């Protein structure tokens, strides 16, 4: 019974907090918008039993999904979100990997302190951290004041409400999610393999690319997923730092739900967004399973 309880618990959690809400969103996405509370016409009533289910299947239409393909705003928002999320993930990887590598190479007594410094920003509010970048990147902000004081620029730069501000905010916010899994992989690395490779004629750079990077591949992929997935649906950072010119699907989803009150279209947007996120996760899990199967043979 203890074994079955351990197996059932995560499945119960997954069904309760993911599958059931996802089915509710799909049901709303197949409904028609109405000026009412709630602002849609339910086309599936569980109280009617099988007759209600058969009527739902007969009336099933994909008008809301077809509308998303016809309006350029939505597919442009998806493409823009994918581009921003991918580029932000690459930036976080190039910034986070050296940090994680340095943390893994220092003496053991300093690693705990460095870990605390990485986790420390999570002790403050997410909104406060984003708002702080407004004070840094604004025209009268600290960054422009420093650059003007050093004589590097003659007039303040326009940094806020630009893609640059969005990338800075996302990289700063999600950098710990990149650093921690990579550090966990590097911390377990057997550095005697690098010494053996150098003894066999490999340079330090070659040994790094041939041994270090492949052995911490799982940490790199985990960090990339942990940054890419929340960035794709980000709302706060593009709204506060990117302004109205930054188009991301999270902002569109928010406006459809709360400004336009078009819940069916907003639900269709959410379903497609979730499918976009699920596909790479499933592919990653299958690849990891294949790697484990090959390792056990």
Coordinates of C-alpha atoms in Angstrom, one line a residue:
X1 CA 0.0 0.0 0.0
X2 CA 2.9 2.3 0.7
X3 CA 4.3 1.8 -2.7
X4 CA 0.9 2.4 -4.4
X5 CA 0.4 5.5 -2.3
X6 CA 3.8 6.9 -3.5
X7 CA 2.8 6.2 -7.1
X8 CA -0.7 7.6 -6.9
X9 CA 0.3 10.8 -5.1
X10 CA 2.1 12.5 -8.0
X11 CA -0.6 11.3 -10.5
X12 CA -3.3 12.8 -8.2
X13 CA -1.4 16.1 -8.1
X14 CA -0.9 16.1 -11.9
X15 CA -4.6 15.3 -12.6
X16 CA -6.0 17.8 -10.0
X17 CA -3.8 20.8 -10.9
X18 CA -3.0 20.2 -14.6
X19 CA -5.3 17.8 -16.4
X20 CA -8.7 19.0 -15.0
X21 CA -7.9 22.7 -15.3
X22 CA -6.6 22.1 -18.8
X23 CA -9.8 20.3 -19.8
X24 CA -11.8 23.2 -18.4
X25 CA -9.8 25.6 -20.5
X26 CA -10.4 23.4 -23.6
X27 CA -14.1 23.4 -22.9
X28 CA -14.2 27.2 -22.7
X29 CA -12.1 27.5 -25.9
X30 CA -14.8 25.6 -27.7
X31 CA -17.6 27.9 -26.4
X32 CA -19.1 31.1 -27.9
X33 CA -18.5 34.5 -26.3
X34 CA -21.4 36.3 -24.6
X35 CA -21.9 39.5 -22.7
X36 CA -22.7 37.8 -19.4
X37 CA -21.2 36.3 -16.3
X38 CA -19.3 34.2 -17.2
X39 CA -18.7 35.7 -20.6
X40 CA -19.2 32.6 -22.6
X41 CA -22.0 30.1 -23.5
X42 CA -21.2 26.7 -22.1
X43 CA -21.7 24.0 -24.8
X44 CA -21.1 21.1 -22.5
X45 CA -23.3 20.5 -19.5
X46 CA -22.2 17.6 -17.2
X47 CA -25.6 17.6 -15.6
X48 CA -27.2 16.3 -18.8
X49 CA -25.0 13.2 -18.8
X50 CA -24.4 11.3 -22.1
X51 CA -27.0 13.2 -23.9
X52 CA -25.2 16.4 -23.1
X53 CA -21.9 14.9 -24.3
X54 CA -23.4 13.8 -27.6
X55 CA -25.0 17.2 -28.1
X56 CA -21.6 18.7 -27.4
X57 CA -19.9 16.5 -30.0
X58 CA -22.5 17.4 -32.6
X59 CA -22.1 21.2 -32.0
X60 CA -18.3 21.0 -31.8
X61 CA -16.6 23.7 -33.8
X62 CA -13.1 25.2 -33.9
X63 CA -14.1 28.8 -34.8
X64 CA -12.0 30.3 -32.0
X65 CA -8.9 28.4 -33.2
X66 CA -9.6 29.3 -36.8
X67 CA -9.9 32.9 -35.8
X68 CA -6.4 32.8 -34.3
X69 CA -4.9 31.7 -37.7
X70 CA -6.8 34.5 -39.5
X71 CA -5.8 37.4 -37.2
X72 CA -2.1 38.3 -37.7
X73 CA -1.9 39.7 -34.1
X74 CA -1.9 36.2 -32.6
X75 CA 0.6 34.3 -34.7
X76 CA 2.9 37.4 -34.7
X77 CA 2.6 37.3 -30.9
X78 CA 3.5 33.6 -30.8
X79 CA 6.5 34.1 -33.1
X80 CA 7.7 37.2 -31.1
X81 CA 7.4 35.3 -27.8
X82 CA 9.3 32.3 -29.2
X83 CA 12.1 34.7 -30.5
X84 CA 12.3 36.6 -27.2
X85 CA 12.2 33.4 -25.1
X86 CA 14.9 31.6 -27.3
X87 CA 17.2 34.6 -27.3
X88 CA 16.8 35.2 -23.6
X89 CA 17.6 31.5 -22.9
X90 CA 20.8 31.8 -25.0
X91 CA 21.8 35.0 -23.1
X92 CA 21.1 33.3 -19.8
X93 CA 23.1 30.3 -20.8
X94 CA 26.2 32.3 -21.9
X95 CA 26.0 34.3 -18.6
X96 CA 25.0 31.5 -16.3
X97 CA 27.4 28.8 -17.4
X98 CA 30.6 30.7 -16.4
X99 CA 29.0 31.6 -13.1
X100 CA 28.1 27.9 -12.4
X101 CA 31.5 26.8 -13.6
X102 CA 33.3 29.2 -11.3
X103 CA 31.1 28.1 -8.4
X104 CA 31.9 24.5 -9.0
X105 CA 35.7 25.2 -9.2
X106 CA 36.0 27.3 -6.0
X107 CA 36.9 25.8 -2.6
X108 CA 34.1 23.9 -0.9
X109 CA 33.8 26.5 1.9
X110 CA 32.9 29.3 -0.5
X111 CA 30.3 27.3 -2.5
X112 CA 27.5 27.7 0.1
X113 CA 28.1 31.4 0.2
X114 CA 27.9 31.7 -3.5
X115 CA 24.7 29.6 -3.6
X116 CA 23.1 31.9 -1.1
X117 CA 24.1 34.9 -3.2
X118 CA 22.4 33.3 -6.3
X119 CA 19.2 32.5 -4.4
X120 CA 19.2 35.8 -2.5
X121 CA 17.1 37.7 -5.1
X122 CA 14.2 35.2 -4.5
X123 CA 13.9 36.6 -1.0
X124 CA 12.5 39.8 -2.3
X125 CA 9.3 40.4 -4.3
X126 CA 9.3 39.7 -8.0
X127 CA 7.6 43.1 -8.7
X128 CA 10.1 45.0 -6.6
X129 CA 13.0 43.5 -8.6
X130 CA 11.4 44.4 -11.9
X131 CA 10.5 47.9 -10.7
X132 CA 14.1 48.4 -9.7
X133 CA 15.2 48.0 -13.3
X134 CA 12.9 50.9 -14.2
X135 CA 15.0 53.1 -11.9
X136 CA 18.2 51.8 -13.4
X137 CA 17.2 51.9 -17.1
X138 CA 15.1 55.0 -17.3
X139 CA 16.3 58.2 -18.9
X140 CA 17.0 59.7 -15.5
X141 CA 18.1 56.3 -14.1
X142 CA 21.3 55.3 -12.4
X143 CA 22.9 53.8 -15.6
X144 CA 22.5 56.9 -17.6
X145 CA 23.8 59.0 -14.7
X146 CA 26.9 56.8 -14.5
X147 CA 27.6 56.9 -18.2
X148 CA 27.1 60.7 -18.3
X149 CA 29.3 61.2 -15.3
X150 CA 32.1 59.1 -16.9
X151 CA 31.8 61.1 -20.1
X152 CA 31.0 58.0 -22.2
X153 CA 27.8 59.6 -23.6
X154 CA 26.7 63.2 -24.1
X155 CA 22.9 62.7 -23.7
X156 CA 20.8 60.0 -21.9
X157 CA 20.2 56.8 -23.8
X158 CA 16.7 55.5 -24.3
X159 CA 16.9 52.1 -22.7
X160 CA 13.5 51.6 -21.1
X161 CA 10.5 50.4 -23.2
X162 CA 12.9 48.7 -25.6
X163 CA 13.7 45.1 -26.4
X164 CA 17.0 45.6 -24.6
X165 CA 15.2 46.3 -21.3
X166 CA 13.1 43.2 -21.8
X167 CA 16.2 41.0 -22.4
X168 CA 17.9 42.5 -19.4
X169 CA 14.9 42.0 -17.1
X170 CA 14.3 38.4 -18.2
X171 CA 18.0 37.4 -18.0
X172 CA 18.3 38.9 -14.5
X173 CA 15.0 37.3 -13.3
X174 CA 15.6 33.8 -14.6
X175 CA 19.4 33.6 -14.4
X176 CA 19.3 31.5 -11.1
X177 CA 17.2 28.9 -12.9
X178 CA 20.0 28.5 -15.4
X179 CA 22.8 28.6 -12.9
X180 CA 21.6 26.1 -10.3
X181 CA 21.0 23.0 -12.5
X182 CA 24.3 23.6 -14.4
X183 CA 26.1 24.0 -11.1
X184 CA 24.5 20.7 -9.8
X185 CA 25.9 18.9 -12.9
X186 CA 29.4 20.5 -12.7
X187 CA 29.6 19.9 -9.0
X188 CA 29.4 16.1 -9.6
X189 CA 31.9 16.2 -12.5
X190 CA 35.0 14.0 -12.1
X191 CA 37.8 16.5 -12.9
X192 CA 40.3 13.7 -13.1
X193 CA 38.8 13.0 -16.6
X194 CA 40.0 16.4 -17.7
X195 CA 43.5 15.8 -16.3
X196 CA 43.6 12.4 -18.2
X197 CA 42.5 14.1 -21.4
X198 CA 45.2 16.8 -21.0
X199 CA 47.8 14.0 -20.4
X200 CA 46.7 12.4 -23.6
X201 CA 47.4 15.6 -25.6
X202 CA 44.1 17.5 -25.4
X203 CA 44.3 21.2 -24.8
X204 CA 42.2 22.7 -22.0
X205 CA 39.7 24.2 -24.4
X206 CA 39.4 20.8 -26.3
X207 CA 39.0 19.0 -23.0
X208 CA 36.3 21.4 -22.0
X209 CA 34.3 20.9 -25.1
X210 CA 34.8 17.2 -25.4
X211 CA 34.3 16.3 -21.7
X212 CA 32.9 19.0 -19.5
X213 CA 30.1 20.2 -21.8
X214 CA 28.8 16.7 -22.7
X215 CA 28.8 15.5 -19.1
X216 CA 26.8 18.5 -17.9
X217 CA 24.4 18.3 -20.8
X218 CA 21.5 17.3 -18.6
X219 CA 22.0 20.4 -16.4
X220 CA 22.3 22.7 -19.5
X221 CA 19.1 21.3 -21.0
X222 CA 17.3 21.6 -17.6
X223 CA 18.4 25.2 -17.2
X224 CA 17.3 26.0 -20.7
X225 CA 13.8 24.6 -20.1
X226 CA 13.5 26.3 -16.8
X227 CA 14.2 29.7 -18.5
X228 CA 12.5 29.1 -21.8
X229 CA 9.1 27.9 -20.5
X230 CA 8.2 30.7 -18.1
X231 CA 9.7 33.3 -20.4
X232 CA 7.4 32.3 -23.2
X233 CA 4.3 33.2 -21.2
X234 CA 5.9 36.2 -19.4
X235 CA 3.5 39.1 -18.7
X236 CA 5.0 41.4 -16.1
X237 CA 8.5 42.0 -17.5
X238 CA 7.4 43.0 -21.1
X239 CA 4.6 45.1 -19.7
X240 CA 6.8 47.1 -17.3
X241 CA 10.1 47.2 -19.2
X242 CA 9.1 46.7 -22.8
X243 CA 6.1 49.0 -23.0
X244 CA 3.4 48.8 -25.6
X245 CA 5.8 48.1 -28.4
X246 CA 6.8 44.7 -27.0
X247 CA 4.4 42.0 -28.4
X248 CA 4.3 38.8 -26.4
X249 CA 1.6 36.2 -26.2
X250 CA 1.3 36.5 -22.4
X251 CA 0.3 40.1 -22.8
X252 CA -2.2 39.2 -25.5
X253 CA -3.7 36.5 -23.3
X254 CA -4.1 38.9 -20.4
X255 CA -5.8 41.5 -22.5
X256 CA -8.2 38.9 -24.0
X257 CA -9.2 37.7 -20.5
X258 CA -9.4 40.9 -18.6
X259 CA -9.8 43.8 -21.0
X260 CA -11.8 42.3 -23.9
X261 CA -13.4 39.6 -21.7
X262 CA -13.3 37.2 -24.6
X263 CA -12.7 34.0 -22.6
X264 CA -13.2 31.5 -25.5
X265 CA -10.5 33.1 -27.7
X266 CA -8.2 33.6 -24.6
X267 CA -8.7 30.0 -23.7
X268 CA -7.8 28.9 -27.3
X269 CA -4.7 31.1 -27.1
X270 CA -3.8 29.4 -23.8
X271 CA -4.3 25.9 -25.2
X272 CA -2.0 26.5 -28.2
X273 CA 0.6 28.1 -25.9
X274 CA 0.5 25.0 -23.6
X275 CA 0.8 22.7 -26.6
X276 CA 3.9 24.6 -27.8
X277 CA 5.4 24.1 -24.3
X278 CA 4.5 20.5 -24.0
X279 CA 6.0 19.3 -27.3
X280 CA 9.7 20.1 -26.4
X281 CA 9.2 18.7 -22.9
X282 CA 7.9 15.4 -24.3
X283 CA 10.7 15.2 -26.9
X284 CA 13.3 15.9 -24.1
X285 CA 11.9 13.2 -21.9
X286 CA 11.9 10.7 -24.7
X287 CA 15.5 11.5 -25.5
X288 CA 16.5 11.2 -21.9
X289 CA 14.7 7.8 -21.7
X290 CA 16.6 6.6 -24.8
X291 CA 19.9 7.7 -23.3
X292 CA 19.1 5.8 -20.1
X293 CA 18.1 2.7 -22.0
X294 CA 21.4 2.8 -23.9
X295 CA 23.3 3.3 -20.7
X296 CA 21.8 0.3 -19.1
X297 CA 22.6 -2.0 -22.0

